Short mmCIF file of N, CA and C in Angstrom, two decimals:
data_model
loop_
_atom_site.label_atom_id
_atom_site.label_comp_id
_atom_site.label_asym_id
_atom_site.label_seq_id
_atom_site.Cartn_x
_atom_site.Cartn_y
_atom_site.Cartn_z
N UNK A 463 89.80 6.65 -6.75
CA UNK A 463 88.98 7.84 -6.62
C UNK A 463 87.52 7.44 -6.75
N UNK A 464 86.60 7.97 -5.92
CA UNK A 464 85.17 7.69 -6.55
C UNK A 464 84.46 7.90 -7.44
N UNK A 465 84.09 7.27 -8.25
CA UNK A 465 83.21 7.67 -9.20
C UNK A 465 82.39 8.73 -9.48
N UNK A 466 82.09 9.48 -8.46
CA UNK A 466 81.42 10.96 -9.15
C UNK A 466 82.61 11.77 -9.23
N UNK A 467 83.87 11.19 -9.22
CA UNK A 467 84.48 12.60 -9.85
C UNK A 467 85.29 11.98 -11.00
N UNK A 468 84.73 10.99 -11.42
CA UNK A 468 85.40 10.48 -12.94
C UNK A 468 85.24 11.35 -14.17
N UNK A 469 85.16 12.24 -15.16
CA UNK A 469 85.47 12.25 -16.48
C UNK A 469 84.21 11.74 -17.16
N UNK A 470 83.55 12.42 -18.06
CA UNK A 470 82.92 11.65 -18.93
C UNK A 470 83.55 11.02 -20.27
N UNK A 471 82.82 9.85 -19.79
CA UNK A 471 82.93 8.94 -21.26
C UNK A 471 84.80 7.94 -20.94
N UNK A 472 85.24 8.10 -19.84
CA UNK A 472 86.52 7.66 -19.42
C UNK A 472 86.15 6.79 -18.97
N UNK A 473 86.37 5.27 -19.22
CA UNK A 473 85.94 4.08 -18.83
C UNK A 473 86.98 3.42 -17.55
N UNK A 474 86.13 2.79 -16.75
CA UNK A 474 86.87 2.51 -14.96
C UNK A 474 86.98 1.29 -14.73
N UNK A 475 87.96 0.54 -14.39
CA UNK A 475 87.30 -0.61 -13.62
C UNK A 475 86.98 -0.12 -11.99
N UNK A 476 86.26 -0.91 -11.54
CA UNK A 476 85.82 -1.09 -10.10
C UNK A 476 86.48 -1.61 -9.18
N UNK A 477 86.88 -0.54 -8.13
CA UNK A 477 88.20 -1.07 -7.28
C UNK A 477 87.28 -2.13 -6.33
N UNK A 478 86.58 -1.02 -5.48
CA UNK A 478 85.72 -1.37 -4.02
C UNK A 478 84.48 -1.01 -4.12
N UNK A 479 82.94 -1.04 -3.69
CA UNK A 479 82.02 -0.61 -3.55
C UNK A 479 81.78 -0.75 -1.76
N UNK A 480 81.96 0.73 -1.04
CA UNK A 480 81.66 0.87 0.37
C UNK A 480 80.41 1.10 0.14
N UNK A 481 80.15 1.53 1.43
CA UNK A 481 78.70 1.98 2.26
C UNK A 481 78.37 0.99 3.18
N UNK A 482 77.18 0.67 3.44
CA UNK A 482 76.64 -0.52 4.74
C UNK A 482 76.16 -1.50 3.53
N UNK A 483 76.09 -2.57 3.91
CA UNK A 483 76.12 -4.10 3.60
C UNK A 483 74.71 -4.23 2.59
N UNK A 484 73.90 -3.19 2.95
CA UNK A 484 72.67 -3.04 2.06
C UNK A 484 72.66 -2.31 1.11
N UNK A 485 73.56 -1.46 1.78
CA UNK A 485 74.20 -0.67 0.12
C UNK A 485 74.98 -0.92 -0.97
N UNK A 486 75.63 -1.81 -0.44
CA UNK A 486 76.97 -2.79 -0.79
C UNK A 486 75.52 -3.76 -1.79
N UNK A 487 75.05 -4.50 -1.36
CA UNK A 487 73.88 -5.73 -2.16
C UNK A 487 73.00 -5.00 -3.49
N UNK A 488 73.02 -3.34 -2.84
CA UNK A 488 72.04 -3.08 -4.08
C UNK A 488 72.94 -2.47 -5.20
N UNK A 489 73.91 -1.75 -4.81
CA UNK A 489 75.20 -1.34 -6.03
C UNK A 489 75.54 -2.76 -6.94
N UNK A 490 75.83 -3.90 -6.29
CA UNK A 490 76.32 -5.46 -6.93
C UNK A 490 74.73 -5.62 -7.74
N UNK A 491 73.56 -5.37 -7.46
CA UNK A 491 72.51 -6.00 -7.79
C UNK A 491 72.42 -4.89 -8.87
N UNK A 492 73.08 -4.26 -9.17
CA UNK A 492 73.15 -2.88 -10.09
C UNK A 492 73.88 -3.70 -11.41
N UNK A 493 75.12 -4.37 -11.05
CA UNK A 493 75.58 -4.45 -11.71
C UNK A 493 77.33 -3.86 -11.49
N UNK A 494 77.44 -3.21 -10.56
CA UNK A 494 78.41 -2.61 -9.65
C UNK A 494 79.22 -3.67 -8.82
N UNK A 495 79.88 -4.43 -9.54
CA UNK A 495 80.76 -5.43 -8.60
C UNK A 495 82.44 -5.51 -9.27
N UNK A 496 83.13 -5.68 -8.33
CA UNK A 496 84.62 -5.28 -8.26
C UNK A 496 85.61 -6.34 -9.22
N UNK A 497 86.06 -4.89 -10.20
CA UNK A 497 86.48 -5.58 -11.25
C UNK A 497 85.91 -5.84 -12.85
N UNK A 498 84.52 -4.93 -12.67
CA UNK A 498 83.34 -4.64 -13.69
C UNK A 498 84.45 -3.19 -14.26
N UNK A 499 83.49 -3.27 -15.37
CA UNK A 499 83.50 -1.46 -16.14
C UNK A 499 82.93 -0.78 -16.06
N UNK A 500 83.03 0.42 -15.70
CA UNK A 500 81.70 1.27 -15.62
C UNK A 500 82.15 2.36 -16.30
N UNK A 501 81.57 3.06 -17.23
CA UNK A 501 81.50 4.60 -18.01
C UNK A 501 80.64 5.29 -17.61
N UNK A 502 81.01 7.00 -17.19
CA UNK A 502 80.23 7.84 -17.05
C UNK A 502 80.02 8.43 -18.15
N UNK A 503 78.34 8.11 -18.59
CA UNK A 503 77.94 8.86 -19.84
C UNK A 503 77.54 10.32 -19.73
N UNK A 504 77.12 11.10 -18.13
CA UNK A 504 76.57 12.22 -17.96
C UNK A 504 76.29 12.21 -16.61
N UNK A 505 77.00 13.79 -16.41
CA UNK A 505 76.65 14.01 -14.93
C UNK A 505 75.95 15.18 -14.99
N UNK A 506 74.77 15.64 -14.13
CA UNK A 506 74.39 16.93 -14.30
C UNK A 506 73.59 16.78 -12.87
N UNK A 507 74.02 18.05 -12.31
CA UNK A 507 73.24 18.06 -10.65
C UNK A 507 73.52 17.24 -10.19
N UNK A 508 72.77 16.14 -9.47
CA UNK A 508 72.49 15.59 -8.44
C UNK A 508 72.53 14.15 -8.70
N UNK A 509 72.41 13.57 -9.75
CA UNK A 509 72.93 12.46 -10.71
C UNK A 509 73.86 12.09 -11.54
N UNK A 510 73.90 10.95 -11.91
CA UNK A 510 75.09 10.62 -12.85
C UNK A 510 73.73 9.64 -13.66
N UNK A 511 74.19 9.61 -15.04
CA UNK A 511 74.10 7.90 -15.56
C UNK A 511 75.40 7.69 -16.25
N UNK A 512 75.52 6.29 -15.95
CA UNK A 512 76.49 5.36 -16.38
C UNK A 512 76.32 4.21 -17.15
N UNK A 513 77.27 3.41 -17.50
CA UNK A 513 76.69 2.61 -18.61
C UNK A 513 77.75 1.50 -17.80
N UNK A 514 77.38 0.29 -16.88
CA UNK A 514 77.60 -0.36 -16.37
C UNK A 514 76.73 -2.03 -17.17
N UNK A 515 77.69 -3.10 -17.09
CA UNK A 515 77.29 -4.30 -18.03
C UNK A 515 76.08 -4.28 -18.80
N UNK A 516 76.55 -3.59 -19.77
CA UNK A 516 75.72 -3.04 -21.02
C UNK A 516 74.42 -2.76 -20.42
N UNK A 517 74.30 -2.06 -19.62
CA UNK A 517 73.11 -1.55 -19.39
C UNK A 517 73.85 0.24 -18.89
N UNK A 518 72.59 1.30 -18.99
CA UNK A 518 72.35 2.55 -18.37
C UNK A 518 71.84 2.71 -17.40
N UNK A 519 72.33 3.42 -16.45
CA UNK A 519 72.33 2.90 -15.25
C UNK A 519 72.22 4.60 -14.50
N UNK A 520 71.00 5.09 -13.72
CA UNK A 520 71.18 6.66 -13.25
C UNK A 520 71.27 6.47 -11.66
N UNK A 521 72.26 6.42 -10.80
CA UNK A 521 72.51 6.83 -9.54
C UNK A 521 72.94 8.03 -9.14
N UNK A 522 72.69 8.49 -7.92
CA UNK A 522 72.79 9.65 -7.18
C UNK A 522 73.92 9.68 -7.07
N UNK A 523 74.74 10.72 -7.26
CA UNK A 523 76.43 11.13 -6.90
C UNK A 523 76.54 10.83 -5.18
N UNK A 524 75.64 10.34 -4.21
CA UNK A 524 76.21 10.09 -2.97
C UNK A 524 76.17 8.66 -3.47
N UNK A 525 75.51 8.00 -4.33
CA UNK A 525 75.59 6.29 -3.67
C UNK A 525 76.76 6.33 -4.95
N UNK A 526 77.08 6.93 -6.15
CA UNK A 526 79.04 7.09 -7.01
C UNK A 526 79.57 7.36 -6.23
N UNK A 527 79.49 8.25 -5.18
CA UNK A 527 80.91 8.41 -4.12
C UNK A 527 81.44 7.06 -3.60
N UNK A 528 80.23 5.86 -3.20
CA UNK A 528 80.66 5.15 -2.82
C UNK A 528 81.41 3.92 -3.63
N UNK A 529 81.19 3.62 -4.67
CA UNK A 529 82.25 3.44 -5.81
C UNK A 529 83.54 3.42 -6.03
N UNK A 530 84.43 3.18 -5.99
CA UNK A 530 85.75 3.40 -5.84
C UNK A 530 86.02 3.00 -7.23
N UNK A 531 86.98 3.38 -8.48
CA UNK A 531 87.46 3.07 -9.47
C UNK A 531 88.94 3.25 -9.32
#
């Protein structure tokens, strides 16, 4: 399922990260690579933050859709 419809505070591993190949480089350069953990600490509107290799981390619920957990 993608990540903006995870649960808060329910910890994921990382199946796949889609989108185009530049989207794909900046999610991994996030810290977003397959087989990582990622926790959703808070979603509200139009964002999420997450807490991806010990860092906090705020992406837009279209570039979590692309996320797969």
């Amino acid at each position: 399922m993608p990540l903006s419809m995870v649960k808060q505070g329910e910890a994921n591993t990382i199946k796949r990260v889609g989108g185009k190949e530049e989207t794909k480089r900046f999610l991994e350069n996030l810290g977003f690579v397959v087989g990582g953990t990622v926790t959703v600490i808070s979603g509200t509107g139009g964002s999420m933050i997450v807490n991806v290799k010990d860092s906090r981390v705020a992406i837009g619920r279209d570039m979590a859709s692309k996320i797969i957990v």
